[in-house]
PDB file of C-alpha atoms in Angstrom:
ATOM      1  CA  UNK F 113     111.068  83.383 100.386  1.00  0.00           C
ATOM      2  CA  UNK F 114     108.583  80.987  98.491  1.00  0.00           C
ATOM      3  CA  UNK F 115     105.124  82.960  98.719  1.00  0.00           C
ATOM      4  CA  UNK F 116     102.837  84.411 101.017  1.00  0.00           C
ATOM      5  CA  UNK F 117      99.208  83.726 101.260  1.00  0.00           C
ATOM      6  CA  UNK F 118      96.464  85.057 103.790  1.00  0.00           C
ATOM      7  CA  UNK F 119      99.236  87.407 105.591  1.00  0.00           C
ATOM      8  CA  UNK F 120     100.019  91.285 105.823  1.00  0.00           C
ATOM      9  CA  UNK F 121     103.368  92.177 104.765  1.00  0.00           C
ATOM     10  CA  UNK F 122     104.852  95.834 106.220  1.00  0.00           C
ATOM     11  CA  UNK F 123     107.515  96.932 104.145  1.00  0.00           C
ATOM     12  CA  UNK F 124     107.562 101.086 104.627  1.00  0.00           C
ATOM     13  CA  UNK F 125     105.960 103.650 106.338  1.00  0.00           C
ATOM     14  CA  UNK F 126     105.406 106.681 104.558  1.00  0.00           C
ATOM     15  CA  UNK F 127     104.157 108.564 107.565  1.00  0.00           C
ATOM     16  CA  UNK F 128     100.946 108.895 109.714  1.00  0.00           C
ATOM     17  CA  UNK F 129      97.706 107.500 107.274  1.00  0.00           C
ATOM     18  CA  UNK F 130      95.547 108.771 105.655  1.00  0.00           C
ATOM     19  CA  UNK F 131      92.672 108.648 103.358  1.00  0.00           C
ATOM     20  CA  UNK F 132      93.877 107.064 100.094  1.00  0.00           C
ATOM     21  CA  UNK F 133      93.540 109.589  97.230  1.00  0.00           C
ATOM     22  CA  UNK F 134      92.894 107.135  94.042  1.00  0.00           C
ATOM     23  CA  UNK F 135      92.865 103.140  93.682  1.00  0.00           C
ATOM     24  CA  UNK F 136      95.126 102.105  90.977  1.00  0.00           C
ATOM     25  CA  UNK F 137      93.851  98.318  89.586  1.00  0.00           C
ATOM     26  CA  UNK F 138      95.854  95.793  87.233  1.00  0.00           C
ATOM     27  CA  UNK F 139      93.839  95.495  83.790  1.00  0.00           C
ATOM     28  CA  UNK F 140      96.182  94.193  81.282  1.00  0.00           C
ATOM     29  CA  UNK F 141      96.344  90.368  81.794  1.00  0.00           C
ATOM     30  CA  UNK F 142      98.896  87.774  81.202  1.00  0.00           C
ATOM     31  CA  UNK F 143      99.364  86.418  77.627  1.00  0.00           C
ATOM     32  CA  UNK F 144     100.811  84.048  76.133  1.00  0.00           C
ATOM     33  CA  UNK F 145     104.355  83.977  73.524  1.00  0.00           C
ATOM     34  CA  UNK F 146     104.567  82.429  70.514  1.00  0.00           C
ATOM     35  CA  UNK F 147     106.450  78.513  71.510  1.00  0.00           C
ATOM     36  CA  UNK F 148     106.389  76.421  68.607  1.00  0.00           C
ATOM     37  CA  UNK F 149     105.621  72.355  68.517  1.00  0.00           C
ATOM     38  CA  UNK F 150     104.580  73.158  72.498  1.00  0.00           C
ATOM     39  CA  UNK F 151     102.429  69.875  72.335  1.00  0.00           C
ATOM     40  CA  UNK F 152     105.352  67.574  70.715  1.00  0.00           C
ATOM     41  CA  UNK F 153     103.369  66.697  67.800  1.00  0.00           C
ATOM     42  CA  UNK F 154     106.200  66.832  65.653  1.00  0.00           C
ATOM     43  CA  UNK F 155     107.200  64.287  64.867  1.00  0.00           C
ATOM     44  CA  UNK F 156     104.384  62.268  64.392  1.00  0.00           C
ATOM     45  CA  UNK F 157     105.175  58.925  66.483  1.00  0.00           C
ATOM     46  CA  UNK F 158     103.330  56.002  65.217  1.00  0.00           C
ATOM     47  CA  UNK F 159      99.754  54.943  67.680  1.00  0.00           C
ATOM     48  CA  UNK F 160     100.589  53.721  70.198  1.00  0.00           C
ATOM     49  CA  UNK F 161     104.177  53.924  70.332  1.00  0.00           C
ATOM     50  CA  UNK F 162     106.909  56.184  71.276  1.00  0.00           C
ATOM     51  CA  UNK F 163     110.779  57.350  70.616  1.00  0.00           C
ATOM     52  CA  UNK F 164     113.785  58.335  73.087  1.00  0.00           C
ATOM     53  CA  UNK F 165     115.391  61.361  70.989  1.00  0.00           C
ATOM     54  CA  UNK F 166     113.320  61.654  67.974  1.00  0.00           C
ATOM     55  CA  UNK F 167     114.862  64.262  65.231  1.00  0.00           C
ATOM     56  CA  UNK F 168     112.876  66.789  63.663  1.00  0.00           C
ATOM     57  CA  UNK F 169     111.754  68.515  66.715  1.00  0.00           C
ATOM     58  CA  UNK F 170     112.249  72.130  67.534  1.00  0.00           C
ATOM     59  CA  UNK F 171     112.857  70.263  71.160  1.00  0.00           C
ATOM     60  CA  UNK F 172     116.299  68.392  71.797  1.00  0.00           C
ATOM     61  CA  UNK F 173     115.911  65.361  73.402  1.00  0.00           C
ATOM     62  CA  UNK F 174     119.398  63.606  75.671  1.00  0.00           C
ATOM     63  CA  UNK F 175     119.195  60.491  77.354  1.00  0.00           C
ATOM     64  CA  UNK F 176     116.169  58.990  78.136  1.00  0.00           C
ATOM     65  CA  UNK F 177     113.787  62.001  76.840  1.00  0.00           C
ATOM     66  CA  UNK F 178     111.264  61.540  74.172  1.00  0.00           C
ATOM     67  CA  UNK F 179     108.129  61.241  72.484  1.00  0.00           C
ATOM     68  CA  UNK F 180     104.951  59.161  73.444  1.00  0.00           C
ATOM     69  CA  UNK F 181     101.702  58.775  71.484  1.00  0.00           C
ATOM     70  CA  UNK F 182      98.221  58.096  73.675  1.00  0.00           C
ATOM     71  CA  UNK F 183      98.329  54.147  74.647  1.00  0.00           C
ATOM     72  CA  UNK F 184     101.713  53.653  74.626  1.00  0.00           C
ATOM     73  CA  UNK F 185     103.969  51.747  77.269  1.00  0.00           C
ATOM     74  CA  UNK F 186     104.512  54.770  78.769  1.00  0.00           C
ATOM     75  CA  UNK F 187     100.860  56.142  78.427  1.00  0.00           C
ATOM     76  CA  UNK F 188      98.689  54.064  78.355  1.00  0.00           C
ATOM     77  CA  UNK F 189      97.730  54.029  82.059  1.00  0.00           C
ATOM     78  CA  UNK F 190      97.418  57.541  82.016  1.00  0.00           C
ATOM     79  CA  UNK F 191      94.646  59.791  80.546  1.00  0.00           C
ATOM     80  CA  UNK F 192      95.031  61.183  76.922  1.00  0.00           C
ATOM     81  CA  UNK F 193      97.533  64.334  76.232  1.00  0.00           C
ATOM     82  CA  UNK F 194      95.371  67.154  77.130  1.00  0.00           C
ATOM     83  CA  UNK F 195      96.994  69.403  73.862  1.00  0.00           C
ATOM     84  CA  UNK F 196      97.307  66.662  70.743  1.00  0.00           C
ATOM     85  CA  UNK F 197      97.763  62.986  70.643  1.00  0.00           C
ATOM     86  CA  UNK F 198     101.415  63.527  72.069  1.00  0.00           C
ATOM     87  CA  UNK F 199     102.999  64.138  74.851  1.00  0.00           C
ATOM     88  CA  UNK F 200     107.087  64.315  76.040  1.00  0.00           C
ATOM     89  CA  UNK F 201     108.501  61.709  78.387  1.00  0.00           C
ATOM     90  CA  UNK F 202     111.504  62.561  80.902  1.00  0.00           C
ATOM     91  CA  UNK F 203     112.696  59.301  82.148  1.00  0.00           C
ATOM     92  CA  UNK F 204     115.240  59.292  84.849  1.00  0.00           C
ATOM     93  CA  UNK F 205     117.810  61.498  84.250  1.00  0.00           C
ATOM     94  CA  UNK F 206     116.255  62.430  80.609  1.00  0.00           C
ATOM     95  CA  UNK F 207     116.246  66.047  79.676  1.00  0.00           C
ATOM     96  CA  UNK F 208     114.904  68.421  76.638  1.00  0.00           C
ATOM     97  CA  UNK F 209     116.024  71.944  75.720  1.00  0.00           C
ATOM     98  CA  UNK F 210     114.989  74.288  73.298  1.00  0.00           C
ATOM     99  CA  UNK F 211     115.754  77.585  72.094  1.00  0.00           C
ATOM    100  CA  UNK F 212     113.647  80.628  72.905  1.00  0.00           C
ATOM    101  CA  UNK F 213     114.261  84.117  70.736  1.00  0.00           C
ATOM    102  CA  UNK F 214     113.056  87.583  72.264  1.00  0.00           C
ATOM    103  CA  UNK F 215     112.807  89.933  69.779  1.00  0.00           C
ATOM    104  CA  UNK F 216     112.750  93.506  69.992  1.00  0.00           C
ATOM    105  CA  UNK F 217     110.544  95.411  72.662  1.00  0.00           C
ATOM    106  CA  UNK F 218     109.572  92.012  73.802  1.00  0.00           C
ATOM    107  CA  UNK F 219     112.395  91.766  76.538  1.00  0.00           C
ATOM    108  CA  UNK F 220     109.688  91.552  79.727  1.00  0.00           C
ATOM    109  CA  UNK F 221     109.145  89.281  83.014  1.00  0.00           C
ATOM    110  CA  UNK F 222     108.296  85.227  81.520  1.00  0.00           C
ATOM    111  CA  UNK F 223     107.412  82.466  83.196  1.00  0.00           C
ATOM    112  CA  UNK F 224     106.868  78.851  82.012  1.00  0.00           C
ATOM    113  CA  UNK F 225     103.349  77.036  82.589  1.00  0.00           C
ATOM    114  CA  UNK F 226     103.417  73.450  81.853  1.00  0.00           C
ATOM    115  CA  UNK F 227     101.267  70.183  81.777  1.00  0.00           C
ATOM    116  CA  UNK F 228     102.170  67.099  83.659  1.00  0.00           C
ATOM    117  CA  UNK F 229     101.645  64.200  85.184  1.00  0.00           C
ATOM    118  CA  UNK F 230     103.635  61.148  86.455  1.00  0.00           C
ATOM    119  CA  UNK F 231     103.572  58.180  84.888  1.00  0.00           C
ATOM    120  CA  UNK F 232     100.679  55.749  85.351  1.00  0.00           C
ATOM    121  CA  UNK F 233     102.335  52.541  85.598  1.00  0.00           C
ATOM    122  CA  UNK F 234     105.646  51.286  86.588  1.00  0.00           C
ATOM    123  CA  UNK F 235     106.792  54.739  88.562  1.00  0.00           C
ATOM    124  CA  UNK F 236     108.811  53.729  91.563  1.00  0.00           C
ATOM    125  CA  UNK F 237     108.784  56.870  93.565  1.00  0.00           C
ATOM    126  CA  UNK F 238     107.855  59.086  91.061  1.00  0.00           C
ATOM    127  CA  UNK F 239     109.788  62.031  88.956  1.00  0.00           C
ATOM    128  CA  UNK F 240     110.555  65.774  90.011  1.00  0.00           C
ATOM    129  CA  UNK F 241     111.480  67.889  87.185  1.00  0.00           C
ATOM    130  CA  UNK F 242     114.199  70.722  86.850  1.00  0.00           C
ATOM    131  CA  UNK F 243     113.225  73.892  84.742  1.00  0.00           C
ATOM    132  CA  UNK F 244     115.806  76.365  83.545  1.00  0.00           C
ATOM    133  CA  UNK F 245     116.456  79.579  81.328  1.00  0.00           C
ATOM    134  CA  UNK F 246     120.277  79.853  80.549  1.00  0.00           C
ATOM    135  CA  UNK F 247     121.355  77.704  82.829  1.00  0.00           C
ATOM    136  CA  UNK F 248     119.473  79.099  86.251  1.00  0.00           C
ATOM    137  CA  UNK F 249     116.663  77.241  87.936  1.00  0.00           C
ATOM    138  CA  UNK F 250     113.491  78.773  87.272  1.00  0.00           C
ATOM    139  CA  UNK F 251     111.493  75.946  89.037  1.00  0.00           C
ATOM    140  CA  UNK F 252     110.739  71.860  90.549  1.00  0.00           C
ATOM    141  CA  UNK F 253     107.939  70.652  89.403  1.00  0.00           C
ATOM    142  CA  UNK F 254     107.077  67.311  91.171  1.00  0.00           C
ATOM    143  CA  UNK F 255     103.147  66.130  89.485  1.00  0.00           C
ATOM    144  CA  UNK F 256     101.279  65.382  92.550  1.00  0.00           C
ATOM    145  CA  UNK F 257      99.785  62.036  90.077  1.00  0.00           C
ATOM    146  CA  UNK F 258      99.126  60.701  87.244  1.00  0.00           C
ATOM    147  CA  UNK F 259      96.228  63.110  86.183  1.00  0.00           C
ATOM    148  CA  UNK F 260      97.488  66.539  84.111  1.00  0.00           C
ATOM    149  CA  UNK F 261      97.453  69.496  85.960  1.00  0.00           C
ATOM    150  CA  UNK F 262      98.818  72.424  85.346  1.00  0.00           C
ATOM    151  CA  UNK F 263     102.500  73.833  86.784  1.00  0.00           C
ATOM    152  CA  UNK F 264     103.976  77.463  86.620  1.00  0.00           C
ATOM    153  CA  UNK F 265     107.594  78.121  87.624  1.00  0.00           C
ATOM    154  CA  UNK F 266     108.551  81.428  89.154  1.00  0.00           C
ATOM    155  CA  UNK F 267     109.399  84.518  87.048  1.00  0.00           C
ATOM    156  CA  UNK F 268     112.065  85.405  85.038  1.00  0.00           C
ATOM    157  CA  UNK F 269     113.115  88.411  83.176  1.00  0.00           C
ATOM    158  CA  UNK F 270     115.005  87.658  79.621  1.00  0.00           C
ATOM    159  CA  UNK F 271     115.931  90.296  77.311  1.00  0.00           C
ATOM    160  CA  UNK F 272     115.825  90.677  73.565  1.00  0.00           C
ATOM    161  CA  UNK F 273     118.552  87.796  72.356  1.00  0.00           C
ATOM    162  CA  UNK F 274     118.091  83.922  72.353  1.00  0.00           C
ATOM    163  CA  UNK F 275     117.683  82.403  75.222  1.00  0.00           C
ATOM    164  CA  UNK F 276     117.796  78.113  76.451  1.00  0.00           C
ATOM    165  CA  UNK F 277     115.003  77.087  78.317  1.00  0.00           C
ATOM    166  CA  UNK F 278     115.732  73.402  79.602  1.00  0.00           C
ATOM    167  CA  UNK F 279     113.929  70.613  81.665  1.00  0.00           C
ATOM    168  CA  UNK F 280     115.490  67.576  82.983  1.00  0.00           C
ATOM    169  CA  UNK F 281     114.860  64.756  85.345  1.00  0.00           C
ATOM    170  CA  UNK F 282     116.221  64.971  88.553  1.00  0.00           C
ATOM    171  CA  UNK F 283     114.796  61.440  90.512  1.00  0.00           C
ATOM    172  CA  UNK F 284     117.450  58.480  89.195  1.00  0.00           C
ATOM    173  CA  UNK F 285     116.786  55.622  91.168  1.00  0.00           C
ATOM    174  CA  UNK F 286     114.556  52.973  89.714  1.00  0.00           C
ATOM    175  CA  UNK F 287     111.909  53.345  86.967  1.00  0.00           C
ATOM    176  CA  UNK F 288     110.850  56.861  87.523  1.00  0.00           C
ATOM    177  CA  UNK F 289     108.791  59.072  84.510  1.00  0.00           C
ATOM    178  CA  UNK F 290     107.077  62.556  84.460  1.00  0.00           C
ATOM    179  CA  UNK F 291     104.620  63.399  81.348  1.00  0.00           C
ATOM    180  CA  UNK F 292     104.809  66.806  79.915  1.00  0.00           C
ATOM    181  CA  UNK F 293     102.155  68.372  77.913  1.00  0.00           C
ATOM    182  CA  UNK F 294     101.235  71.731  76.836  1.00  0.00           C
ATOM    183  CA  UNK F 295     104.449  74.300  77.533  1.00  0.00           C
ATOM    184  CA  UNK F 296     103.623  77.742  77.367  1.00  0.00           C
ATOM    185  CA  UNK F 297     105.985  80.983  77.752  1.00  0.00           C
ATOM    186  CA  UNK F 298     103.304  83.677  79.402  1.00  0.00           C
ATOM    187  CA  UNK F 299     104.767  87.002  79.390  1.00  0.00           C
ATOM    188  CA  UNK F 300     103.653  88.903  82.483  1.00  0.00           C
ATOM    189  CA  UNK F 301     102.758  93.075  82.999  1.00  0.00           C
ATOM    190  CA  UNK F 302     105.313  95.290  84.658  1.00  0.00           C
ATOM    191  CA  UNK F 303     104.795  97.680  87.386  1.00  0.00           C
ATOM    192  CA  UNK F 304     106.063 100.520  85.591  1.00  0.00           C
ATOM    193  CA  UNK F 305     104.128  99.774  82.185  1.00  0.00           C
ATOM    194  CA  UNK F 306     101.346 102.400  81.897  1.00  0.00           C
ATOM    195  CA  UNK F 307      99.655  99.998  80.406  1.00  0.00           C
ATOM    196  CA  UNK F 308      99.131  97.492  83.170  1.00  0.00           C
ATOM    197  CA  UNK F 309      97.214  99.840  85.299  1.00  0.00           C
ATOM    198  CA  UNK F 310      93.833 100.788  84.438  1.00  0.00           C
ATOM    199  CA  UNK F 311      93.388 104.476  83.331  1.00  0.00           C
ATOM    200  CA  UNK F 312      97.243 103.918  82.228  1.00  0.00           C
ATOM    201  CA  UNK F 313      97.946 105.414  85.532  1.00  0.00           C
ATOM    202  CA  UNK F 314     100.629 103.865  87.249  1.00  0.00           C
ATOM    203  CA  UNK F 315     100.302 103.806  90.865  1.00  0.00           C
ATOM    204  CA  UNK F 316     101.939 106.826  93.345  1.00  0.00           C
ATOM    205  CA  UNK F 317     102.383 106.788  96.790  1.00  0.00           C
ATOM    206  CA  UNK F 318      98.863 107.934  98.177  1.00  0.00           C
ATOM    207  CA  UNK F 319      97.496 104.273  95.673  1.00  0.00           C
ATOM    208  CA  UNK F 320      95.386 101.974  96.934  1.00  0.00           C
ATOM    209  CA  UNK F 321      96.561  99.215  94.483  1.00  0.00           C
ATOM    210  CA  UNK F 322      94.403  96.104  93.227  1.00  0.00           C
ATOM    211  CA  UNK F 323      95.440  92.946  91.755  1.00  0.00           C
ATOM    212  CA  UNK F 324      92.440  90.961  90.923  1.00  0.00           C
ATOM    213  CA  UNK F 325      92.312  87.342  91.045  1.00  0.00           C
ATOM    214  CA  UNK F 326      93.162  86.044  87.642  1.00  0.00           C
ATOM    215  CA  UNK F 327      96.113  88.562  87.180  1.00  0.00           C
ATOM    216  CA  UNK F 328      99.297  88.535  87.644  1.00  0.00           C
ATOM    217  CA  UNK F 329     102.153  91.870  87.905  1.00  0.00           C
ATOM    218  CA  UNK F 330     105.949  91.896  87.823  1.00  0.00           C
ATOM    219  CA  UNK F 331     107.952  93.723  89.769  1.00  0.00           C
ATOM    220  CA  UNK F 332     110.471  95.742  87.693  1.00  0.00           C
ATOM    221  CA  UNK F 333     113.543  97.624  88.470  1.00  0.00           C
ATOM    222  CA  UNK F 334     111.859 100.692  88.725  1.00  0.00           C
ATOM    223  CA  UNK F 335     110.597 102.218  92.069  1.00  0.00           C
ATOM    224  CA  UNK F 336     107.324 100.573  92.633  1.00  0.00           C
ATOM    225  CA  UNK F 337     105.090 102.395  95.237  1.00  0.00           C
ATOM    226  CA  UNK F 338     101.650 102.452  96.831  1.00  0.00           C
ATOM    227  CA  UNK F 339     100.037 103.247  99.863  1.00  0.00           C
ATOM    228  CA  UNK F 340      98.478  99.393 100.170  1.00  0.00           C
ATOM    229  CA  UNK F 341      98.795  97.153  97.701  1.00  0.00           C
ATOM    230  CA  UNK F 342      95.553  93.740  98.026  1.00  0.00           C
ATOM    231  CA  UNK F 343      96.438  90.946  96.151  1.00  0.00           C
ATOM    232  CA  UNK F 344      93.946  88.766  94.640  1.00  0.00           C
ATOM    233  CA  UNK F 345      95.694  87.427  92.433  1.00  0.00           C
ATOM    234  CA  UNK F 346      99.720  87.399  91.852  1.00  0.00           C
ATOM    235  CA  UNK F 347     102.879  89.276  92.803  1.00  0.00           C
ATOM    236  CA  UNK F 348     106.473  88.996  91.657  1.00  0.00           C
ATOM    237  CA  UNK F 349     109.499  89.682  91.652  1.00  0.00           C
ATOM    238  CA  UNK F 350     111.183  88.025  88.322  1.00  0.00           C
ATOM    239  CA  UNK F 351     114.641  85.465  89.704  1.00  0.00           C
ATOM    240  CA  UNK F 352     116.618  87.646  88.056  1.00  0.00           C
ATOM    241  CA  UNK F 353     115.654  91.192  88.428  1.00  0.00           C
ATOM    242  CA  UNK F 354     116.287  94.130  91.054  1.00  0.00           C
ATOM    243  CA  UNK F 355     113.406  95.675  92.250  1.00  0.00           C
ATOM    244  CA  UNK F 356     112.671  98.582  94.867  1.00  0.00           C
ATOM    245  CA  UNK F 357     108.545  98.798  96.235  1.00  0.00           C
ATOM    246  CA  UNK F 358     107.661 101.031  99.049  1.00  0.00           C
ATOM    247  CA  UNK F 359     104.048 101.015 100.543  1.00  0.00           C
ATOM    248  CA  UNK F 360     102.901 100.861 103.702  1.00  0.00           C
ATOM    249  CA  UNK F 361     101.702  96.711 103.843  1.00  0.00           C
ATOM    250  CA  UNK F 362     101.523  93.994 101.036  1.00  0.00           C
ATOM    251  CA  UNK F 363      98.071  92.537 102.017  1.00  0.00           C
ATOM    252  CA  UNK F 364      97.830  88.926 100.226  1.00  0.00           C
ATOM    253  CA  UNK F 365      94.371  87.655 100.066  1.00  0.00           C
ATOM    254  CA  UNK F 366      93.049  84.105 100.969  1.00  0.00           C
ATOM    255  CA  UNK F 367      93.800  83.176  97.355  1.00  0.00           C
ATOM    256  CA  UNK F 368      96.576  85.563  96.285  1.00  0.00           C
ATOM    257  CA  UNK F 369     100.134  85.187  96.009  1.00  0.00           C
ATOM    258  CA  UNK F 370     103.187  87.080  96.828  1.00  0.00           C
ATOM    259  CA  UNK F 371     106.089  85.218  95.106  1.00  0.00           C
ATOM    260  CA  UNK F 372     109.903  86.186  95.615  1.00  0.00           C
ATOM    261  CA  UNK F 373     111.396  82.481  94.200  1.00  0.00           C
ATOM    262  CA  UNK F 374     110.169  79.366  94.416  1.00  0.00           C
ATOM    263  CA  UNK F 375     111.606  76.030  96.077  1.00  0.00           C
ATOM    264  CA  UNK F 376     114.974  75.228  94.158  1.00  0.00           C
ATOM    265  CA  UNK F 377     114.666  78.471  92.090  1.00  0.00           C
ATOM    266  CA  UNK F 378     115.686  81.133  94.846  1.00  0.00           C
ATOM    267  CA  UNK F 379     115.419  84.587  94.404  1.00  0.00           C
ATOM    268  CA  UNK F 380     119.490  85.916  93.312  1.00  0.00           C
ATOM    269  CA  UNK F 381     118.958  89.958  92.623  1.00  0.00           C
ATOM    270  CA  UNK F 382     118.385  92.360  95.254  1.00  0.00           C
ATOM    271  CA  UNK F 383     114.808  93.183  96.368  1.00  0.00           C
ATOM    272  CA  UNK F 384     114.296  96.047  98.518  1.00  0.00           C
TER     273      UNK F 384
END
């Protein structure tokens, strides 16, 4: 299941309705963890120019991965990196990877936001890239053209250890390049933090529960209930992660989001 949008979701019936005691609203938004040299400017790559597998990077670059600086032969019919003066290349079958250390009482629901854009000249079909944390998909991201936008993969949960997060080119025949700006690990609220909710109430059965657009809440392994839960802005259930949510509907909002996996990263715990 990739998302739902505009739809009413039953998932349990608690018994005949009634008048909703308390609303329960998300307050406690999504921030961003600490990713160092997240705009590739290290190391500094001459104007104009750029390098397949540059050292000195907290990034490791195989194949045909690497640096560009604005105007290059790679860049220069694109606009300028939107973080920097720099910006990674995946060529082909290309791929980075990086380590990512959670620390202690930071293990929590992550997902990976990214800037790209495909390649402004000589593209023959165009690149779709492959995200993943240890190993398991976590996202495709295929730029829709050669302008930066912003990308967000689906959530995963990694606890407190080191972790891999990798992205590789997937598209192999021909000339075929993605740009990639801007990579930032955004650590999401739980449902069961008392800190997410506003009050530090977490919701109860007789909730009317509120995400507001511009929000975002995991769903943890913890029993998750309210009566209704409207969605504004984003639910989900990290890749990894069980979870257990009983309420009488899921109502998703013209521009909310319900998201259990994402194309090429399906959902592998059990949701219930």
């Amino acid at each position: 299941m990739r998302y739902f949008r505009q739809v009413i979701l039953v998932f349990f019936i608690f018994g005949s309705i009634t008048t909703p005691i308390h609303s329960q609203t998300v307050v406690t938004s999504v921030s961003n963890a600490e990713l160092s040299n997240s705009s590739f400017e290290t190391p500094d790559i001459a104007f104009g120019m750029f390098q397949y597998a540059p050292a000195g990077s907290d990034w490791n670059f195989y194949l045909t991965a690497g640096i560009s600086d604005n105007g290059s032969g790679f860049t220069n019919c694109n606009p300028n990196a939107p973080a920097g003066n720099q910006v990674m290349m995946l060529q082909n079958d290309g791929s980075v990877s990086r380590g990512v250390p959670i620390g202690s009482g930071n293990a929590a629901a992550y997902r990976v936001s990214i800037k790209a854009a495909q390649r402004g000249c000589t593209n023959s079909i165009g690149q779709t890239i492959r995200m993943l944390f240890d190993g398991a998909p976590i996202g495709m991201i295929r730029p829709v053209n050669t302008t930066y936008q912003t990308y967000t993969t689906a959530v995963y949960w990694l606890t407190v250890g080191n972790h891999t997060l990798k992205l590789e080119g997937t598209v192999t025949t021909g000339d075929n390049t993605a740009l990639l700006d801007d990579i930032r690990l955004e650590k999401l609220p739980s449902w069961s933090q008392t800190s997410t909710w506003q009050g530090g109430v977490i919701p109860s059965v007789t909730s009317t529960v509120n995400i507001p657009a511009g929000f975002a809440v995991a769903l943890d392994a913890t029993n998750c209930v309210g009566r209704i839960i409207n969605t504004d802005g984003i639910l989900s259930a990290p890749l990894n992660t069980n979870f257990n949510l009983a309420t009488e509907c899921v109502h998703v909002k013209p521009n909310g989001l319900l998201e259990i996996g994402q194309e090429g990263a399906p959902y592998t715990a059990t949701g219930k």
